[in-house]
Amino acid sequence: MNNEAERGKLHIDFHSIKTTTLVYFMLFAVFMVLIIWVLQDLFINKYYENMRVQEATRTATALEGQFQDNPRHFAEYANDTAHNVGILIRVDTANSTDVYDGINGINSQEAFSNDLEKAKKTLTSGKESSIGYKISAGDNEASYLLYATNVMNVFGYAKLYIVTPLFPSEATISVIKNMLEYISFIILGFGLILAIYLSIRLTKPIENITKSAHELSKGNYNVKFSGGNFTETTELAKVLNTASYEMEQSDFYQREIIANVSHDLKTPLTMIKSYAEMIQDISGDNPEKRNEHLNVIISETDRLNMLVMDMMESSKLQSNAIKLDKEYFDIVEVAREAYESFRILNTQEGYKINFRPCKPAFVYGDKARLSQVIHNFISNAVKYSGEDKYISIELKRSAKKVSIHVIDHGIGIPKDAIPHVWDRYFRSSANHERKIEGTGLGLSICKGVLSLHNADYGVKSEEGKGSDFWFELPVVKPPKQDKVVEVNNGKED
Ligand code: ADP
């Protein structure tokens, strides 16, 4: 166990963001250093040569000026310049040759004598008044720039020669190398620090999110996901916070549903058991009583059946397992059929159910399920209607929409309960007092069906005054063959 822990500690995960960032950053830093070294090796000589040529041009101009304007101090000036700049200066006058040698590591007199003689001849020949070209000298045939020109001052004419080495001296090269070494260390060190800092900053929010996710997986819904300062991780944290909220809600509903379902199933089961026992013990021989008790058992079984069917339908809707069987049909006719099936209550139980149709309105949807919604609205209106037992089924049609309203003058719905009537298992507390039967699933099924149709729906209700449950669908033009059927039936617009 201990060994395993040890091994775990030493193990480097090459797939982790931390290691990957670190490795890539270091590779980048090493690459940069390599580039610097390769470039300096390839280009330093070329660069140095260019620089020296420019410098030689400037020095020559200055020497010419000095020779002409300040001849008395020229020797001193030339000597200083030769040593400061590291060049050889020679001045040939009619009766003297002065050499100021600032080049180290080579016997200048010997190495350049031939080239200087050649230059002298060219100037003497009068073909050119000044010349400049590259020469090579010394054991290693190093490059030099030779510049020669005729100059003049109050004492007469003279020839000025300048020889400039075109390669960096050992000292210069070692300074540059030294500097590059420092730069390399700085780049590598800075790269390492930056890589460590970045990898920590990048992984911190992910580690935090992972920690919170572990908490969530243990069922702690209070955990909050925080995404740090990065847009992506903030977005991830936001999504996870929403997911955690949803999980909490669904967990809550699941408990609620189990509680409700067991309660709803228990009541009819208890009734069935009690009445069956009654038949067994008491009414078995009394056909009248037995029938009465059997009727209770049958109606409780029906209730159980209805409850189970509603539950199945509701859970199918919840899990999106329902596919709509869509067709073109006249919703006015479907509403009329629903009205017809409830109309019997007018004569049998004194209800005043009215039907106010509009002109035919074709919609495209699942006829059976939309009919179920209308039935549900009407059966609720019957259950919750008021003293006057008034119910009105009204259809309103505009150019583009048709709406179906089921209005009652019943108990209405308290304001704070209105948003919840569409929730699964919601039953207003007033119903329990009035002992109205219901599963609390009807409207949630209606909501599911209407949402699948993208229909607008709602309820306008005032406690004690009544309710208006409605939904609205777009009116469509039926395709041609449907139209023919409708025309044949004489129901066309
Ligand atoms: P139930 O089986 O309880 O009727 P529903 O989902 O159909 O379940 O309705 C949910 C709740 O909405 C009902 O319990 C009731 O409180 C309220 N409700 C529905 N229709 C009406 C209505 N027409 N008048 C007053 N309250 C209603």
Short mmCIF file of C-alpha atoms and ligand atoms in Angstrom, two decimals:
data_model
loop_
_atom_site.label_atom_id
_atom_site.label_comp_id
_atom_site.label_asym_id
_atom_site.label_seq_id
_atom_site.Cartn_x
_atom_site.Cartn_y
_atom_site.Cartn_z
CA MET A 1 0.00 0.00 0.00
CA ASN A 2 2.83 2.33 1.06
CA ASN A 3 4.84 1.30 -1.92
CA GLU A 4 1.94 2.09 -4.17
CA ALA A 5 1.57 5.53 -2.65
CA GLU A 6 5.28 6.12 -3.20
CA ARG A 7 5.04 5.02 -6.78
CA GLY A 8 1.99 7.28 -7.22
CA LYS A 9 3.97 10.26 -6.00
CA LEU A 10 6.89 9.69 -8.31
CA HIS A 11 4.77 9.00 -11.34
CA ILE A 12 4.80 11.77 -13.95
CA ASP A 13 1.65 11.94 -16.01
CA PHE A 14 2.71 12.97 -19.49
CA HIS A 15 -0.91 13.49 -20.49
CA SER A 16 -1.59 16.08 -17.79
CA ILE A 17 -2.00 19.73 -18.79
CA LYS A 18 0.69 20.65 -16.26
CA THR A 19 3.38 18.38 -17.73
CA THR A 20 2.37 19.11 -21.31
CA THR A 21 2.51 22.90 -20.79
CA LEU A 22 5.83 22.56 -19.02
CA VAL A 23 7.37 20.33 -21.69
CA TYR A 24 6.14 22.45 -24.61
CA PHE A 25 7.23 25.69 -23.01
CA MET A 26 10.68 24.32 -22.27
CA LEU A 27 10.96 22.94 -25.79
CA PHE A 28 10.04 26.39 -27.07
CA ALA A 29 12.67 28.05 -24.86
CA VAL A 30 15.37 25.56 -25.95
CA PHE A 31 14.36 26.11 -29.58
CA MET A 32 14.68 29.88 -29.15
CA VAL A 33 18.14 29.52 -27.60
CA LEU A 34 19.24 27.21 -30.40
CA ILE A 35 17.99 29.69 -32.99
CA ILE A 36 19.94 32.50 -31.35
CA TRP A 37 23.15 30.44 -31.33
CA VAL A 38 22.76 29.22 -34.90
CA LEU A 39 21.95 32.72 -36.15
CA GLN A 40 24.92 34.27 -34.39
CA ASP A 41 27.20 31.60 -35.82
CA LEU A 42 25.87 32.07 -39.33
CA PHE A 43 25.50 35.81 -39.47
CA ILE A 44 27.89 37.41 -37.04
CA ASN A 45 30.79 37.54 -39.52
CA LYS A 46 28.65 38.99 -42.28
CA TYR A 47 27.11 41.50 -39.91
CA TYR A 48 30.48 42.42 -38.44
CA GLU A 49 31.98 42.90 -41.91
CA ASN A 50 29.21 45.32 -42.93
CA MET A 51 29.64 47.25 -39.74
CA ARG A 52 33.40 47.51 -40.21
CA VAL A 53 33.06 48.71 -43.82
CA GLN A 54 30.75 51.50 -42.70
CA GLU A 55 33.07 52.40 -39.88
CA ALA A 56 36.08 52.44 -42.21
CA THR A 57 34.26 54.85 -44.55
CA ARG A 58 33.54 57.21 -41.66
CA THR A 59 37.12 56.98 -40.35
CA ALA A 60 38.57 57.67 -43.79
CA THR A 61 36.44 60.77 -44.23
CA ALA A 62 37.44 62.03 -40.79
CA LEU A 63 41.15 61.38 -41.46
CA GLU A 64 41.00 63.16 -44.79
CA GLY A 65 39.38 66.18 -43.14
CA GLN A 66 41.91 66.17 -40.33
CA PHE A 67 44.87 65.90 -42.75
CA GLN A 68 43.64 68.85 -44.74
CA ASP A 69 42.42 71.15 -41.99
CA ASN A 70 44.69 70.33 -39.06
CA PRO A 71 48.01 69.00 -40.44
CA ARG A 72 50.02 69.86 -37.36
CA HIS A 73 48.01 67.56 -35.13
CA PHE A 74 47.35 64.90 -37.74
CA ALA A 75 50.02 62.46 -36.48
CA GLU A 76 48.58 62.48 -32.99
CA TYR A 77 45.01 62.13 -34.31
CA ALA A 78 45.96 59.27 -36.67
CA ASN A 79 47.79 57.42 -33.93
CA ASP A 80 44.82 57.65 -31.56
CA THR A 81 42.36 56.60 -34.25
CA ALA A 82 44.49 53.62 -35.35
CA HIS A 83 44.64 52.27 -31.80
CA ASN A 84 41.09 53.11 -30.81
CA VAL A 85 39.48 51.64 -33.91
CA GLY A 86 42.05 48.83 -34.38
CA ILE A 87 43.20 49.74 -37.90
CA LEU A 88 46.41 50.51 -39.77
CA ILE A 89 46.91 54.02 -41.14
CA ARG A 90 49.77 54.92 -43.46
CA VAL A 91 50.52 58.33 -44.89
CA ASP A 92 53.06 58.70 -47.74
CA THR A 93 54.23 62.26 -48.30
CA ALA A 94 56.90 63.33 -50.77
CA ASN A 95 59.69 62.68 -48.31
CA SER A 96 58.28 60.44 -45.54
CA THR A 97 56.17 57.38 -44.80
CA ASP A 98 54.34 57.39 -41.48
CA VAL A 99 52.65 54.24 -40.21
CA TYR A 100 50.18 54.14 -37.29
CA ASP A 101 49.44 50.48 -36.55
CA GLY A 102 46.51 49.58 -34.31
CA ILE A 103 46.03 46.01 -35.61
CA ASN A 104 47.05 43.30 -33.15
CA GLY A 105 48.13 39.74 -33.84
CA ILE A 106 49.71 40.24 -37.26
CA ASN A 107 52.94 41.66 -38.58
CA SER A 108 51.27 44.43 -40.50
CA GLN A 109 54.35 45.79 -42.30
CA GLU A 110 55.02 42.43 -43.86
CA ALA A 111 51.48 41.20 -44.34
CA PHE A 112 50.15 44.26 -46.18
CA SER A 113 53.31 45.54 -47.92
CA ASN A 114 52.47 44.01 -51.29
CA ASP A 115 48.89 45.20 -51.29
CA LEU A 116 49.92 48.69 -50.17
CA GLU A 117 52.50 48.86 -52.97
CA LYS A 118 49.87 47.82 -55.50
CA ALA A 119 47.51 50.49 -54.24
CA LYS A 120 50.27 53.06 -54.38
CA LYS A 121 50.91 52.20 -58.03
CA THR A 122 47.25 52.53 -58.91
CA LEU A 123 47.05 55.97 -57.27
CA THR A 124 50.35 57.06 -58.85
CA SER A 125 49.17 55.99 -62.26
CA GLY A 126 46.44 58.58 -61.89
CA LYS A 127 43.70 56.20 -63.09
CA GLU A 128 41.84 56.57 -59.81
CA SER A 129 42.08 59.17 -57.09
CA SER A 130 40.81 56.81 -54.41
CA ILE A 131 40.30 53.05 -54.26
CA GLY A 132 38.90 50.54 -51.81
CA TYR A 133 38.78 46.76 -51.97
CA LYS A 134 38.92 43.59 -49.92
CA ILE A 135 42.27 41.84 -49.45
CA SER A 136 43.32 38.76 -47.53
CA ALA A 137 46.42 38.54 -45.47
CA GLY A 138 48.15 36.66 -42.69
CA ASP A 139 48.59 32.91 -42.21
CA ASN A 140 44.88 32.28 -42.11
CA GLU A 141 44.09 34.47 -45.12
CA ALA A 142 41.78 36.69 -43.08
CA SER A 143 39.78 39.49 -44.81
CA TYR A 144 40.78 43.13 -44.60
CA LEU A 145 39.52 46.25 -46.30
CA LEU A 146 42.16 48.36 -47.98
CA TYR A 147 41.28 51.96 -48.73
CA ALA A 148 43.70 54.37 -50.39
CA THR A 149 43.22 57.97 -51.48
CA ASN A 150 45.11 61.07 -52.54
CA VAL A 151 45.01 63.82 -49.94
CA MET A 152 46.32 67.33 -49.85
CA ASN A 153 47.09 70.09 -47.38
CA VAL A 154 49.17 73.25 -47.16
CA PHE A 155 52.37 71.18 -47.06
CA GLY A 156 51.63 69.36 -50.28
CA TYR A 157 50.17 66.14 -51.64
CA ALA A 158 50.16 62.81 -49.86
CA LYS A 159 48.69 59.30 -50.11
CA LEU A 160 46.52 58.00 -47.26
CA TYR A 161 46.08 54.24 -46.74
CA ILE A 162 43.76 52.59 -44.27
CA VAL A 163 43.63 48.83 -43.59
CA THR A 164 40.66 47.60 -41.52
CA PRO A 165 40.23 44.01 -40.36
CA LEU A 166 36.82 42.70 -41.45
CA PHE A 167 36.52 39.95 -38.81
CA PRO A 168 35.77 40.26 -35.13
CA SER A 169 38.68 39.93 -32.77
CA GLU A 170 38.87 37.03 -30.30
CA ALA A 171 37.94 39.44 -27.54
CA THR A 172 34.84 40.64 -29.36
CA ILE A 173 33.74 37.09 -30.08
CA SER A 174 34.23 36.04 -26.49
CA VAL A 175 32.19 39.06 -25.26
CA ILE A 176 29.37 38.18 -27.63
CA LYS A 177 29.47 34.51 -26.61
CA ASN A 178 29.45 35.50 -22.99
CA MET A 179 26.44 37.72 -23.52
CA LEU A 180 24.64 35.01 -25.46
CA GLU A 181 25.26 32.58 -22.63
CA TYR A 182 23.62 34.98 -20.21
CA ILE A 183 20.72 35.54 -22.59
CA SER A 184 20.29 31.76 -23.00
CA PHE A 185 20.17 31.24 -19.24
CA ILE A 186 17.69 34.08 -18.84
CA ILE A 187 15.45 32.68 -21.58
CA LEU A 188 15.56 29.14 -20.16
CA GLY A 189 15.06 30.31 -16.58
CA PHE A 190 12.29 32.73 -17.46
CA GLY A 191 10.69 30.09 -19.70
CA LEU A 192 10.73 27.58 -16.86
CA ILE A 193 9.23 30.03 -14.36
CA LEU A 194 6.57 31.11 -16.86
CA ALA A 195 5.80 27.48 -17.74
CA ILE A 196 5.35 26.51 -14.09
CA TYR A 197 3.23 29.60 -13.39
CA LEU A 198 1.06 29.06 -16.48
CA SER A 199 0.58 25.37 -15.89
CA ILE A 200 -0.49 26.04 -12.31
CA ARG A 201 -2.86 28.84 -13.38
CA LEU A 202 -4.32 26.68 -16.14
CA THR A 203 -4.85 23.61 -14.03
CA LYS A 204 -6.03 25.27 -10.82
CA PRO A 205 -9.63 25.93 -12.00
CA ILE A 206 -9.80 22.44 -13.54
CA GLU A 207 -8.61 20.91 -10.27
CA ASN A 208 -11.20 22.98 -8.37
CA ILE A 209 -13.95 21.87 -10.74
CA THR A 210 -12.85 18.22 -10.39
CA LYS A 211 -12.89 18.54 -6.59
CA SER A 212 -16.40 20.01 -6.69
CA ALA A 213 -17.53 17.28 -9.11
CA HIS A 214 -16.31 14.63 -6.63
CA GLU A 215 -18.38 16.33 -3.95
CA LEU A 216 -21.38 16.41 -6.26
CA SER A 217 -20.98 12.71 -7.06
CA LYS A 218 -21.29 12.04 -3.31
CA GLY A 219 -24.69 13.75 -3.42
CA ASN A 220 -23.66 17.14 -2.05
CA TYR A 221 -25.80 19.47 -4.16
CA ASN A 222 -24.67 22.58 -2.24
CA VAL A 223 -21.30 22.46 -3.94
CA LYS A 224 -20.50 25.45 -6.19
CA PHE A 225 -18.32 25.16 -9.28
CA SER A 226 -15.91 28.03 -9.87
CA GLY A 227 -14.08 28.43 -13.17
CA GLY A 228 -11.33 30.93 -12.27
CA ASN A 229 -10.47 33.65 -14.78
CA PHE A 230 -10.63 31.71 -18.03
CA THR A 231 -13.65 32.04 -20.31
CA GLU A 232 -13.72 28.31 -21.10
CA THR A 233 -13.49 27.12 -17.51
CA THR A 234 -15.99 29.77 -16.36
CA GLU A 235 -18.40 28.51 -19.01
CA LEU A 236 -17.78 24.90 -17.90
CA ALA A 237 -18.37 25.86 -14.27
CA LYS A 238 -21.60 27.64 -15.26
CA VAL A 239 -22.86 24.56 -17.12
CA LEU A 240 -21.93 22.30 -14.20
CA ASN A 241 -23.68 24.60 -11.72
CA THR A 242 -26.83 24.38 -13.85
CA ALA A 243 -26.42 20.60 -14.13
CA SER A 244 -25.99 20.30 -10.38
CA TYR A 245 -29.14 22.41 -9.83
CA GLU A 246 -31.06 20.24 -12.30
CA MET A 247 -29.81 17.09 -10.57
CA GLU A 248 -30.94 18.46 -7.23
CA GLN A 249 -34.35 19.31 -8.65
CA SER A 250 -34.75 15.92 -10.30
CA ASP A 251 -33.62 14.19 -7.10
CA PHE A 252 -36.21 16.22 -5.20
CA TYR A 253 -38.95 15.40 -7.72
CA GLN A 254 -37.99 11.74 -7.67
CA ARG A 255 -38.44 11.59 -3.89
CA GLU A 256 -41.64 13.60 -4.20
CA ILE A 257 -42.97 11.30 -6.93
CA ILE A 258 -42.18 8.14 -4.97
CA ALA A 259 -43.95 9.62 -1.94
CA ASN A 260 -46.98 10.68 -4.00
CA VAL A 261 -47.18 7.48 -5.99
CA SER A 262 -46.97 5.26 -2.94
CA HIS A 263 -49.64 7.36 -1.26
CA ASP A 264 -51.89 7.32 -4.33
CA LEU A 265 -51.48 3.59 -4.80
CA LYS A 266 -51.92 2.82 -1.14
CA THR A 267 -55.37 4.40 -0.77
CA PRO A 268 -57.19 2.34 -3.43
CA LEU A 269 -55.25 -0.80 -2.44
CA THR A 270 -56.35 -0.40 1.18
CA MET A 271 -59.94 0.13 0.00
CA ILE A 272 -59.81 -2.96 -2.23
CA LYS A 273 -58.37 -5.08 0.58
CA SER A 274 -60.94 -3.81 3.14
CA TYR A 275 -63.92 -4.43 0.84
CA ALA A 276 -62.63 -7.85 -0.22
CA GLU A 277 -62.32 -8.75 3.48
CA MET A 278 -65.81 -7.42 4.09
CA ILE A 279 -67.17 -9.66 1.33
CA GLN A 280 -65.28 -12.59 2.81
CA ASP A 281 -66.44 -11.97 6.40
CA ILE A 282 -69.79 -10.20 6.15
CA SER A 283 -71.48 -9.68 2.82
CA GLY A 284 -70.50 -12.90 1.08
CA ASP A 285 -74.00 -14.34 1.50
CA ASN A 286 -75.86 -11.08 1.01
CA PRO A 287 -76.05 -10.52 -2.76
CA GLU A 288 -77.13 -6.88 -2.42
CA LYS A 289 -74.36 -5.88 -0.01
CA ARG A 290 -71.84 -8.04 -1.88
CA ASN A 291 -72.67 -6.25 -5.14
CA GLU A 292 -72.30 -2.89 -3.47
CA HIS A 293 -68.90 -3.88 -2.09
CA LEU A 294 -67.81 -5.41 -5.39
CA ASN A 295 -68.72 -2.14 -7.12
CA VAL A 296 -66.43 -0.26 -4.77
CA ILE A 297 -63.63 -2.74 -5.56
CA ILE A 298 -64.24 -2.33 -9.29
CA SER A 299 -64.26 1.47 -9.12
CA GLU A 300 -61.10 1.49 -6.98
CA THR A 301 -59.45 -0.86 -9.50
CA ASP A 302 -60.49 1.52 -12.29
CA ARG A 303 -58.94 4.34 -10.33
CA LEU A 304 -55.73 2.35 -9.91
CA ASN A 305 -55.76 1.59 -13.60
CA MET A 306 -56.23 5.25 -14.50
CA LEU A 307 -53.45 6.27 -12.14
CA VAL A 308 -51.00 3.74 -13.59
CA MET A 309 -51.91 4.75 -17.17
CA ASP A 310 -51.40 8.43 -16.34
CA MET A 311 -48.06 7.63 -14.70
CA MET A 312 -46.89 5.72 -17.73
CA GLU A 313 -47.97 8.48 -20.09
CA SER A 314 -46.39 11.14 -17.93
CA SER A 315 -43.07 9.29 -17.62
CA LYS A 316 -43.03 8.63 -21.38
CA LEU A 317 -43.48 12.37 -21.95
CA GLN A 318 -40.78 13.15 -19.41
CA SER A 319 -38.27 10.87 -21.06
CA ASN A 320 -39.17 12.17 -24.54
CA ALA A 321 -40.25 8.66 -25.51
CA ILE A 322 -43.38 9.91 -27.22
CA LYS A 323 -43.49 10.37 -30.97
CA LEU A 324 -46.34 12.47 -32.29
CA ASP A 325 -48.49 10.98 -34.99
CA LYS A 326 -49.14 14.20 -36.89
CA GLU A 327 -51.85 14.82 -39.45
CA TYR A 328 -53.97 17.70 -40.81
CA PHE A 329 -57.35 17.95 -39.12
CA ASP A 330 -60.05 20.41 -38.15
CA ILE A 331 -59.60 21.19 -34.45
CA VAL A 332 -63.15 22.57 -34.27
CA GLU A 333 -64.50 19.09 -35.02
CA VAL A 334 -62.27 17.51 -32.38
CA ALA A 335 -63.48 20.03 -29.81
CA ARG A 336 -67.08 19.34 -30.88
CA GLU A 337 -66.59 15.58 -30.34
CA ALA A 338 -65.19 16.25 -26.86
CA TYR A 339 -68.17 18.48 -26.09
CA GLU A 340 -70.56 15.77 -27.32
CA SER A 341 -69.05 13.20 -24.97
CA PHE A 342 -69.52 15.51 -21.95
CA ARG A 343 -72.92 16.91 -23.01
CA ILE A 344 -74.75 14.04 -21.31
CA LEU A 345 -73.84 15.69 -17.97
CA ASN A 346 -76.21 18.55 -18.91
CA THR A 347 -79.21 16.29 -18.72
CA GLN A 348 -77.96 13.81 -16.13
CA GLU A 349 -76.30 16.08 -13.59
CA GLY A 350 -77.58 19.55 -14.34
CA TYR A 351 -74.38 20.93 -15.87
CA LYS A 352 -74.60 23.82 -18.35
CA ILE A 353 -71.89 22.87 -20.81
CA ASN A 354 -71.88 25.20 -23.85
CA PHE A 355 -70.02 24.91 -27.11
CA ARG A 356 -69.08 28.03 -29.08
CA PRO A 357 -67.26 26.97 -32.22
CA CYS A 358 -65.55 29.16 -34.79
CA LYS A 359 -65.34 28.41 -38.50
CA PRO A 360 -63.27 25.31 -39.37
CA ALA A 361 -59.59 25.64 -38.46
CA PHE A 362 -57.11 23.12 -39.73
CA VAL A 363 -54.07 22.41 -37.64
CA TYR A 364 -51.17 20.00 -38.07
CA GLY A 365 -50.71 17.80 -35.02
CA ASP A 366 -51.44 14.59 -33.16
CA LYS A 367 -55.23 14.48 -33.24
CA ALA A 368 -55.67 11.86 -30.49
CA ARG A 369 -53.34 13.59 -28.05
CA LEU A 370 -54.78 17.08 -28.66
CA SER A 371 -58.25 15.62 -28.18
CA GLN A 372 -56.97 14.16 -24.89
CA VAL A 373 -55.85 17.68 -23.84
CA ILE A 374 -59.33 19.12 -24.57
CA HIS A 375 -60.95 16.22 -22.65
CA ASN A 376 -58.66 16.87 -19.75
CA PHE A 377 -59.48 20.60 -19.63
CA ILE A 378 -63.22 19.81 -19.75
CA SER A 379 -63.04 17.06 -17.13
CA ASN A 380 -61.12 19.42 -14.81
CA ALA A 381 -63.75 22.12 -15.41
CA VAL A 382 -66.42 19.58 -14.49
CA LYS A 383 -64.52 18.56 -11.34
CA TYR A 384 -63.80 22.08 -10.19
CA SER A 385 -66.88 23.93 -11.52
CA GLY A 386 -68.91 26.11 -9.23
CA GLU A 387 -72.48 26.16 -7.99
CA ASP A 388 -73.82 27.25 -11.38
CA LYS A 389 -72.17 24.22 -13.06
CA TYR A 390 -71.45 26.48 -16.02
CA ILE A 391 -68.79 25.40 -18.51
CA SER A 392 -68.07 26.98 -21.87
CA ILE A 393 -65.93 25.46 -24.61
CA GLU A 394 -64.97 28.33 -26.92
CA LEU A 395 -62.90 28.41 -30.09
CA LYS A 396 -61.47 31.65 -31.46
CA ARG A 397 -59.88 31.90 -34.84
CA SER A 398 -57.71 34.63 -36.36
CA ALA A 399 -56.01 34.57 -39.75
CA LYS A 400 -53.05 32.60 -38.45
CA LYS A 401 -54.06 31.06 -35.13
CA VAL A 402 -56.85 29.15 -33.48
CA SER A 403 -57.29 29.02 -29.71
CA ILE A 404 -59.40 26.68 -27.61
CA HIS A 405 -60.69 27.88 -24.23
CA VAL A 406 -62.41 25.82 -21.54
CA ILE A 407 -63.99 28.24 -19.10
CA ASP A 408 -65.70 27.51 -15.79
CA HIS A 409 -67.15 29.57 -12.94
CA GLY A 410 -65.71 27.27 -10.32
CA ILE A 411 -63.34 27.42 -7.40
CA GLY A 412 -60.51 28.98 -9.40
CA ILE A 413 -56.87 28.67 -8.53
CA PRO A 414 -54.96 30.67 -5.91
CA LYS A 415 -52.54 33.14 -7.51
CA ASP A 416 -49.38 31.50 -6.12
CA ALA A 417 -50.53 28.05 -7.31
CA ILE A 418 -51.16 29.11 -10.93
CA PRO A 419 -47.57 28.56 -12.14
CA HIS A 420 -47.54 25.08 -10.54
CA VAL A 421 -50.78 23.58 -11.89
CA TRP A 422 -48.82 22.19 -14.85
CA ASP A 423 -46.28 20.39 -12.61
CA ARG A 424 -46.40 16.65 -12.08
CA TYR A 425 -48.42 15.62 -9.03
CA PHE A 426 -49.49 19.16 -8.25
CA ARG A 427 -52.88 19.23 -6.55
CA SER A 428 -54.22 22.35 -4.92
CA SER A 429 -54.73 21.86 -1.19
CA ALA A 430 -58.38 22.89 -1.66
CA ASN A 431 -58.96 19.65 -3.59
CA HIS A 432 -57.90 17.52 -0.67
CA GLU A 433 -60.38 19.33 1.54
CA ARG A 434 -63.13 18.83 -1.05
CA LYS A 435 -62.01 15.22 -1.63
CA ILE A 436 -62.05 15.67 -5.38
CA GLU A 437 -60.49 12.69 -7.09
CA GLY A 438 -57.49 13.19 -9.28
CA THR A 439 -53.92 12.12 -9.87
CA GLY A 440 -52.31 15.51 -10.30
CA LEU A 441 -50.90 14.23 -13.57
CA GLY A 442 -53.54 15.40 -16.09
CA LEU A 443 -52.26 18.94 -16.65
CA SER A 444 -48.61 17.84 -16.66
CA ILE A 445 -49.52 15.43 -19.48
CA CYS A 446 -51.32 18.30 -21.29
CA LYS A 447 -48.23 20.46 -20.86
CA GLY A 448 -46.04 17.69 -22.33
CA VAL A 449 -48.31 17.21 -25.35
CA LEU A 450 -48.67 20.98 -26.00
CA SER A 451 -44.92 21.53 -25.65
CA LEU A 452 -44.29 18.79 -28.20
CA HIS A 453 -46.58 20.76 -30.54
CA ASN A 454 -44.75 24.04 -29.74
CA ALA A 455 -48.18 25.38 -28.85
CA ASP A 456 -48.82 28.39 -26.63
CA TYR A 457 -50.93 27.48 -23.61
CA GLY A 458 -51.94 28.87 -20.25
CA VAL A 459 -54.57 29.51 -17.66
CA LYS A 460 -56.34 32.65 -16.51
CA SER A 461 -57.87 32.06 -13.14
CA GLU A 462 -59.12 33.89 -10.08
CA GLU A 463 -59.79 32.15 -6.82
CA GLY A 464 -63.54 31.79 -6.22
CA LYS A 465 -64.43 33.14 -9.66
CA GLY A 466 -63.36 30.47 -12.10
CA SER A 467 -60.73 29.50 -14.61
CA ASP A 468 -60.02 29.71 -18.33
CA PHE A 469 -57.66 26.97 -19.53
CA TRP A 470 -56.51 27.53 -23.13
CA PHE A 471 -54.07 26.58 -25.83
CA GLU A 472 -53.35 28.01 -29.25
CA LEU A 473 -52.10 26.43 -32.48
CA PRO A 474 -51.17 27.85 -35.89
CA VAL A 475 -53.84 27.43 -38.54
CA VAL A 476 -52.50 25.62 -41.59
CA LYS A 477 -53.70 25.00 -45.09
CA PRO A 478 -54.35 21.27 -45.41
CA PRO A 479 -52.56 19.53 -48.30
CA LYS A 480 -54.65 19.03 -51.48
CA GLN A 481 -55.97 15.49 -50.90
CA ASP A 482 -57.13 16.39 -47.37
CA LYS A 483 -58.84 19.39 -48.84
CA VAL A 484 -60.78 17.16 -51.25
CA VAL A 485 -61.97 15.03 -48.35
CA GLU A 486 -63.07 18.12 -46.47
CA VAL A 487 -64.85 19.55 -49.52
CA ASN A 488 -66.59 16.21 -49.97
CA ASN A 489 -67.69 16.39 -46.39
CA GLY A 490 -68.92 19.89 -47.00
CA LYS A 491 -66.75 21.32 -44.25
CA GLU A 492 -64.48 23.54 -46.28
CA ASP A 493 -64.10 27.25 -45.28
P1 ADP B 1 -56.00 16.48 -11.02
O1 ADP B 1 -56.05 15.06 -11.36
O2 ADP B 1 -55.72 16.74 -9.60
O3 ADP B 1 -57.14 17.27 -11.57
P2 ADP B 1 -54.51 18.00 -12.94
O4 ADP B 1 -53.09 17.93 -13.33
O5 ADP B 1 -55.53 17.84 -13.99
O6 ADP B 1 -54.69 16.97 -11.77
O7 ADP B 1 -54.71 19.40 -12.26
C1 ADP B 1 -53.80 19.83 -11.30
C2 ADP B 1 -54.43 20.77 -10.31
O8 ADP B 1 -54.81 21.98 -10.97
C3 ADP B 1 -55.74 20.25 -9.75
O9 ADP B 1 -55.53 19.43 -8.65
C4 ADP B 1 -56.41 21.54 -9.36
O10 ADP B 1 -55.94 22.00 -8.12
C5 ADP B 1 -55.98 22.53 -10.39
N1 ADP B 1 -56.97 22.70 -11.46
C6 ADP B 1 -56.97 22.12 -12.68
N2 ADP B 1 -58.05 22.52 -13.40
C7 ADP B 1 -58.76 23.38 -12.62
C8 ADP B 1 -59.95 24.15 -12.79
N3 ADP B 1 -60.67 24.12 -13.92
N4 ADP B 1 -60.36 24.92 -11.75
C9 ADP B 1 -59.63 24.98 -10.61
N5 ADP B 1 -58.50 24.27 -10.39
C10 ADP B 1 -58.09 23.49 -11.38
#
